[in-house]
mmCIF file of C-alpha atoms and ligand atoms in Angstrom:
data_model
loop_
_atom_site.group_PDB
_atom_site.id
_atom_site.type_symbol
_atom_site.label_atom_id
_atom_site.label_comp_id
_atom_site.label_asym_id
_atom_site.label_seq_id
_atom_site.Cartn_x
_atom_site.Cartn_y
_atom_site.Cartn_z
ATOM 1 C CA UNK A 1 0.000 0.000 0.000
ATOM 2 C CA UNK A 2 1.533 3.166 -0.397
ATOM 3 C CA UNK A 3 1.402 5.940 2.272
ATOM 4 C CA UNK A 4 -0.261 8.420 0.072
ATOM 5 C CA UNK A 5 -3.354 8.570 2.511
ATOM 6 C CA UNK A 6 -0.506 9.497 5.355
ATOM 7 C CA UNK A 7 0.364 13.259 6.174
ATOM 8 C CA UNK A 8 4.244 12.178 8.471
ATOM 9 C CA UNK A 9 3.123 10.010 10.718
ATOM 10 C CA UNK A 10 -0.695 10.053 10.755
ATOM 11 C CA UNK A 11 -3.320 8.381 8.629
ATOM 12 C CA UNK A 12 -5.749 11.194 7.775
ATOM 13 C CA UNK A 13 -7.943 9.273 5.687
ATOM 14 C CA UNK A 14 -8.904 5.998 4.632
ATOM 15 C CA UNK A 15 -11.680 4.059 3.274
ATOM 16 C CA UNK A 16 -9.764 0.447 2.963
ATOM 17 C CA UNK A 17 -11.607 -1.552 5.805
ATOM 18 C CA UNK A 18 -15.665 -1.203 5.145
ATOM 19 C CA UNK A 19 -16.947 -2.221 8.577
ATOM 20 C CA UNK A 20 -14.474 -0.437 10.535
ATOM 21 C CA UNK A 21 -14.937 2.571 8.013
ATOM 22 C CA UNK A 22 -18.473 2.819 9.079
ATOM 23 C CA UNK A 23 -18.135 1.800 12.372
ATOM 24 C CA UNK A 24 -15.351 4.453 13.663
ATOM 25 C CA UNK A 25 -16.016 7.354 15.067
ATOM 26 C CA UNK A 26 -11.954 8.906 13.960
ATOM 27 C CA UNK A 27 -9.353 7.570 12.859
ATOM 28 C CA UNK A 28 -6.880 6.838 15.379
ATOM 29 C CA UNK A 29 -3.031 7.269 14.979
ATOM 30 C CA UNK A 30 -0.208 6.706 17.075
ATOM 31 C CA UNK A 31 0.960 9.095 19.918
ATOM 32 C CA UNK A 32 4.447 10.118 21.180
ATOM 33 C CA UNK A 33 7.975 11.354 19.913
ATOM 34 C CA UNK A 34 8.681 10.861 16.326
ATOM 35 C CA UNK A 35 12.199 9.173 17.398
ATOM 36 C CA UNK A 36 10.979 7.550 20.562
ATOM 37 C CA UNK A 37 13.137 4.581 21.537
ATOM 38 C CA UNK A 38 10.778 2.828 22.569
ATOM 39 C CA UNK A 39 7.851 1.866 19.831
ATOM 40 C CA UNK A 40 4.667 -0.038 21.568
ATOM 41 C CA UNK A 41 1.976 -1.592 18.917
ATOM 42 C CA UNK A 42 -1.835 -2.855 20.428
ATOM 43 C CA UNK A 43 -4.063 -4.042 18.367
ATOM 44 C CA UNK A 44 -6.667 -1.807 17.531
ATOM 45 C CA UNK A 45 -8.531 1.004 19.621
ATOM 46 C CA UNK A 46 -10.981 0.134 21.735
ATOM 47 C CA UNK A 47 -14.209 2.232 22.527
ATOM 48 C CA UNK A 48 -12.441 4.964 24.723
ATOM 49 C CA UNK A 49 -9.885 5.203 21.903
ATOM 50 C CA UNK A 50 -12.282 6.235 19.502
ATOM 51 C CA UNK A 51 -13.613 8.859 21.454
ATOM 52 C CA UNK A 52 -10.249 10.580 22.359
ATOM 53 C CA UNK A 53 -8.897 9.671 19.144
ATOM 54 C CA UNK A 54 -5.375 8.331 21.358
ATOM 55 C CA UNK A 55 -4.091 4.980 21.809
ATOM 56 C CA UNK A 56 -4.295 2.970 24.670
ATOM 57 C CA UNK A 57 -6.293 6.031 27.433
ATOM 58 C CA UNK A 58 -9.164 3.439 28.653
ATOM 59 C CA UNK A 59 -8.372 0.888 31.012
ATOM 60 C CA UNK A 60 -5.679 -0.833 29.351
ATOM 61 C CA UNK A 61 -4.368 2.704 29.308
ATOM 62 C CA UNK A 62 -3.882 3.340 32.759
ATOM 63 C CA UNK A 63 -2.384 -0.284 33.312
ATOM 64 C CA UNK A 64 0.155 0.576 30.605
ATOM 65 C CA UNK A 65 1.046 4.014 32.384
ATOM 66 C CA UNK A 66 1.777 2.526 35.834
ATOM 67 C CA UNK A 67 3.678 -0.183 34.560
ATOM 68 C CA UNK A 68 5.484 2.590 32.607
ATOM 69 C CA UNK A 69 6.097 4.326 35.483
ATOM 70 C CA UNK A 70 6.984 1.580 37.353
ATOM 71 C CA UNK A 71 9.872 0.628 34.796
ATOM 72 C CA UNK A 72 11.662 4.391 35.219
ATOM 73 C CA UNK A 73 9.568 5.427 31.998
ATOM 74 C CA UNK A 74 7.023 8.250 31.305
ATOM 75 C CA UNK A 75 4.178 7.826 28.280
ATOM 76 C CA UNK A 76 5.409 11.093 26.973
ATOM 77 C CA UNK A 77 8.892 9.666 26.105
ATOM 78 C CA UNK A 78 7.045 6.623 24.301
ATOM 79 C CA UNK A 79 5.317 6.204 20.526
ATOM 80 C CA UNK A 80 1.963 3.861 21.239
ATOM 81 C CA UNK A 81 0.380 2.958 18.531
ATOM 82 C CA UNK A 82 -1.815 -0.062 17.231
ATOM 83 C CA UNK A 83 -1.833 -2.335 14.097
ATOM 84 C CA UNK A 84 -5.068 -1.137 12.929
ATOM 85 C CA UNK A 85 -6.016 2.488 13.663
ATOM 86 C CA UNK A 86 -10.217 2.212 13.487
ATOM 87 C CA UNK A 87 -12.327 0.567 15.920
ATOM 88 C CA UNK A 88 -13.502 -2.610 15.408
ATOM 89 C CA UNK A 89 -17.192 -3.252 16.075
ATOM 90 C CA UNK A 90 -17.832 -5.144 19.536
ATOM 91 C CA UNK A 91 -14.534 -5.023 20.052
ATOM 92 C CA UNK A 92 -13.905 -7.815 17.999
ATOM 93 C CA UNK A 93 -10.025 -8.917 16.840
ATOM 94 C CA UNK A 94 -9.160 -7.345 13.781
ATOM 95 C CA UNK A 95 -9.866 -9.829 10.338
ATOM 96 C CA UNK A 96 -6.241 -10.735 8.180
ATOM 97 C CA UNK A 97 -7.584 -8.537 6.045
ATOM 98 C CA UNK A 98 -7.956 -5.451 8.283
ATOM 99 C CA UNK A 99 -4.655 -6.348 9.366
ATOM 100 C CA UNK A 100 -3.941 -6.421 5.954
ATOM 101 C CA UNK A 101 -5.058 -3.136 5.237
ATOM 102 C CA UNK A 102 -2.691 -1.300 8.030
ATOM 103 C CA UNK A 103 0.002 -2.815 7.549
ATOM 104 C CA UNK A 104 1.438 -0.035 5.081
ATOM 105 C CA UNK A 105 1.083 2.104 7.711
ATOM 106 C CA UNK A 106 2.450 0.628 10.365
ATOM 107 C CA UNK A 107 5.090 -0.375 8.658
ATOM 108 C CA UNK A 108 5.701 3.433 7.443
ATOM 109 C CA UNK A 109 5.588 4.840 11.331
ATOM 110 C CA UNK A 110 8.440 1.965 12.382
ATOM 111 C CA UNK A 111 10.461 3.023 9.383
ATOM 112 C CA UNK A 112 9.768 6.918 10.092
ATOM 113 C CA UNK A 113 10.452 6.170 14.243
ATOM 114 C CA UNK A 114 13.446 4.159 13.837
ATOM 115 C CA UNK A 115 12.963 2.469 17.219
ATOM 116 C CA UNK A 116 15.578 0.896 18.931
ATOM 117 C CA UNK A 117 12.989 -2.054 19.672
ATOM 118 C CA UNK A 118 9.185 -2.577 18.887
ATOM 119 C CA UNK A 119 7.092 -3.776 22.121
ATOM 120 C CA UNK A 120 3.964 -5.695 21.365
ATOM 121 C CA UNK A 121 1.119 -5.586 23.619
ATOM 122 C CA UNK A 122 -1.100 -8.764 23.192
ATOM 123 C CA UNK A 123 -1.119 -11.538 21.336
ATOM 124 C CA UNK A 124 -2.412 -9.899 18.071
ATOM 125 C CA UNK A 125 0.529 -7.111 17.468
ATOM 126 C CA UNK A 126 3.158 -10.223 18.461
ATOM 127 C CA UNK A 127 1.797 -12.613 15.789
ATOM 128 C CA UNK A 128 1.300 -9.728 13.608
ATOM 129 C CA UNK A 129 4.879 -8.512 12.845
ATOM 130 C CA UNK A 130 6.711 -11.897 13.993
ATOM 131 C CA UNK A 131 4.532 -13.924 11.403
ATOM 132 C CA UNK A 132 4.249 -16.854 13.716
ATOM 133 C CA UNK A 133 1.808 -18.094 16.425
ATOM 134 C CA UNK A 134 2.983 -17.023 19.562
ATOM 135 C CA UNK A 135 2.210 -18.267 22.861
ATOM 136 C CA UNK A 136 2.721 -14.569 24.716
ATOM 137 C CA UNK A 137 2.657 -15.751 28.232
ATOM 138 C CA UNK A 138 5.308 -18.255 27.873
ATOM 139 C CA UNK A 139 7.249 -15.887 25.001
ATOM 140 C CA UNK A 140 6.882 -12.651 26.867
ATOM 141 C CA UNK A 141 9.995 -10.817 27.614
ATOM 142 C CA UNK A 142 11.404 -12.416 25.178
ATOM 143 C CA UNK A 143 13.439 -10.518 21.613
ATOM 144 C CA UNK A 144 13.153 -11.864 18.440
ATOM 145 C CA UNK A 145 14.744 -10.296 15.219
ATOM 146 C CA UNK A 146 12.438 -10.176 12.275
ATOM 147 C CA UNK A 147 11.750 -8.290 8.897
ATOM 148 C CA UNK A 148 9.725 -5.950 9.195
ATOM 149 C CA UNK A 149 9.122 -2.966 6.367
ATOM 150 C CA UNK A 150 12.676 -4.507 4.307
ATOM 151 C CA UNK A 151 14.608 -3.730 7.752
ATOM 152 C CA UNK A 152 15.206 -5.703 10.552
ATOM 153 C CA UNK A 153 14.034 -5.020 13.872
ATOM 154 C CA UNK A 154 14.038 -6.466 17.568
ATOM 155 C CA UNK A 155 10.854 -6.571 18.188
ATOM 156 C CA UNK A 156 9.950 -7.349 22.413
ATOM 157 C CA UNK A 157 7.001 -9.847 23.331
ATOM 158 C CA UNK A 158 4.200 -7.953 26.125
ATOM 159 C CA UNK A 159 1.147 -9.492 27.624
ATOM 160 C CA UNK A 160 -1.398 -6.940 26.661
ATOM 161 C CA UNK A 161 -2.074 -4.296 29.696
ATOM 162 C CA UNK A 162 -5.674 -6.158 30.203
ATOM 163 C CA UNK A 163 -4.212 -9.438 30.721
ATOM 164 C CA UNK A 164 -2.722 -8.449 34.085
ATOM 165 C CA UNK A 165 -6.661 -6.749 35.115
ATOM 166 C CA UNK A 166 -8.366 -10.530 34.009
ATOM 167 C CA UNK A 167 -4.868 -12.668 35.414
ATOM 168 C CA UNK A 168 -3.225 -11.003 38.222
ATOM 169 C CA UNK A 169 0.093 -13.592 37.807
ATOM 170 C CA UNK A 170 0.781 -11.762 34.453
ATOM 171 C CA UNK A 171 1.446 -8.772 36.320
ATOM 172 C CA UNK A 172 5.107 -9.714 37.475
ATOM 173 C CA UNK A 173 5.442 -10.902 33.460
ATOM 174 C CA UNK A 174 4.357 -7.377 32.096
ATOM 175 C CA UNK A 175 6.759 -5.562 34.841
ATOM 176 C CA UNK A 176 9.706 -7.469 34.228
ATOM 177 C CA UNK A 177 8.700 -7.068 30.309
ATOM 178 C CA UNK A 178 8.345 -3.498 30.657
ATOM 179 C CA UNK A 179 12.061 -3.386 32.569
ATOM 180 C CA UNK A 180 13.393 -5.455 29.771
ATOM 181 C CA UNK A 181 12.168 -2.671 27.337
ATOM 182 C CA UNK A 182 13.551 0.260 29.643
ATOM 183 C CA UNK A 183 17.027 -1.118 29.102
ATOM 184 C CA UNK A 184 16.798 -0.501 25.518
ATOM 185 C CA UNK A 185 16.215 3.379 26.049
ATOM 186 C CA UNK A 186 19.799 3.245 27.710
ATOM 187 C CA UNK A 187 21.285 0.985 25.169
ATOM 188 C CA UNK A 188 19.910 3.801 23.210
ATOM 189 C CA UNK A 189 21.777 6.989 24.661
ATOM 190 C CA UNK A 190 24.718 4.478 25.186
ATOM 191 C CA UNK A 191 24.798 2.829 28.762
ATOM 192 C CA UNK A 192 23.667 -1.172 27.952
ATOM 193 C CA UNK A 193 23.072 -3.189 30.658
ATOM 194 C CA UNK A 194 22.041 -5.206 27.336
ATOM 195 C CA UNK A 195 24.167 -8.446 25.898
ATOM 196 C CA UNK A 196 23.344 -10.373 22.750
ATOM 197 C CA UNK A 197 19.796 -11.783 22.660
HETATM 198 N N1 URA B 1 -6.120 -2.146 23.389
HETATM 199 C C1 URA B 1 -5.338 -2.050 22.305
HETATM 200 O O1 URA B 1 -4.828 -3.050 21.816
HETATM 201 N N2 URA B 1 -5.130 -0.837 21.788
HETATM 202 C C2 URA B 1 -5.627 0.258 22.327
HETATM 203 O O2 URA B 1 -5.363 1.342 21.808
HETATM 204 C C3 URA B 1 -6.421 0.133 23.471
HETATM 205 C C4 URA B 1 -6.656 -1.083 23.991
#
C-alpha cells in the first residue's frame, strides 16, 4: 500500500476496511515522539480510543502508564500505537484482512520512528509482525529479530495491559517485560546493561 493517505506520521484518511470505516467514530493514529526509543503496537482502539482519538487512554491505558512508570519510563517519552487504527465493532479482533489493510502504515511509522525495539502488547501485534503463532505468556519478555518494512528489527514480546486486570500472575510478566524494554532506552543513549539476545 503506499502511504499516500498518510500526512508524516498520521493516517488522515482511509476508506480500505468497510466495517471499521463505518463503524469508527476517527481515525486513530499513534501518539508520542517521532524518534521515541521505545515503539509499543496494540491491536486496535478500543471504545475509549475512539472517542479521544489516542491509543491505549481506557483501562488498558492506565495499566500501561503505571507499569510505565513503574519501569523508570514516562508515556510522553514513548510512541503507542496499534496495528489497525479504526475501531472494530464489539470489540472484535481485527480480520487478516484489516490487518492487511494497516500494515502499510504501520510499517511506514516503524520506518519513520526508527525504534531501537518494537514492544507488542497482546497476542495480536506479536503474531502480527513476527509472522508466527505465539504463545505470549510463555514468550513474553522475550526478543526476536524479524523483517519488518525490508529492515530488521528487535521486536519485544508484552502481555497486553488487560491481561494483568483478568490474570493477576501476568502482572510480574508485564513488569519485568516493561524493565526489559527500559534497558533498551539506555542501550539507546549508550549505557547497555544489554548483551546479545
Ligand atoms: N487495546 C489495544 O490493543 N489498543 C488500544 O489502543 C487500546 C486497547
Amino acid at each position: 500500500m503506499s502511504d499516500g493517505e498518510m500526512d508524516g506520521l498520521e493516517v488522515v484518511a482511509c476508506e480500505h476496511c468497510p466495517e471499521l470505516v463505518d463503524h469508527r467514530g476517527r481515525i486513530v493514529n499513534g501518539t508520542g515522539p517521532a524518534d521515541a526509543d521505545l515503539l509499543f503496537v496494540g491491536e486496535a482502539p478500543g471504545q475509549s480510543e475512539d472517542e479521544q482519538g489516542e491509543p491505549f487512554v481506557g483501562r488498558s491505558g492506565d495499566v500501561l502508564d503505571d507499569g510505565l512508570r513503574d519501569a523508570g519510563l514516562d508515556r510522553g517519552d514513548v510512541r503507542i500505537t496499534n496495528c489497525v487504527r479504526c475501531h472494530p465493532p464489539d470489540n472484535r479482533d481485527p480480520t487478516d484482512d484489516e490487518l492487511s489493510n494497516c500494515r502499510g502504515y504501520l510499517e511506514t511509522e516503524i520506518d519513520r520512528v526508527d525504534p531501537a525495539v518494537v514492544v507488542t502488547l497482546g497476542k495480536v501485534p506479536a503474531e502480527h509482525l513476527l509472522e508466527r503463532d505465539v504463545a505470549v505468556t510463555s514468550e513474553a519478555g522475550d526478543v526476536a529479530e524479524v523483517e519488518i518494512g525490508g529492515e530488521r528489527r528487535r521486536v519485544l514480546v508484552c502481555v497486553h495491559p488487560a491481561a494483568t486486570l483478568y490474570d493477576p500472575s501476568q502482572r510480574e510478566t508485564f513488569a519485568s517485560t516493561l524493565e526489559r524494554a527500559a534497558d533498551f532506552t539506555d542501550e539507546s543513549s549508550g549505557q547497555s546493561r544489554i548483551g546479545d539476545f
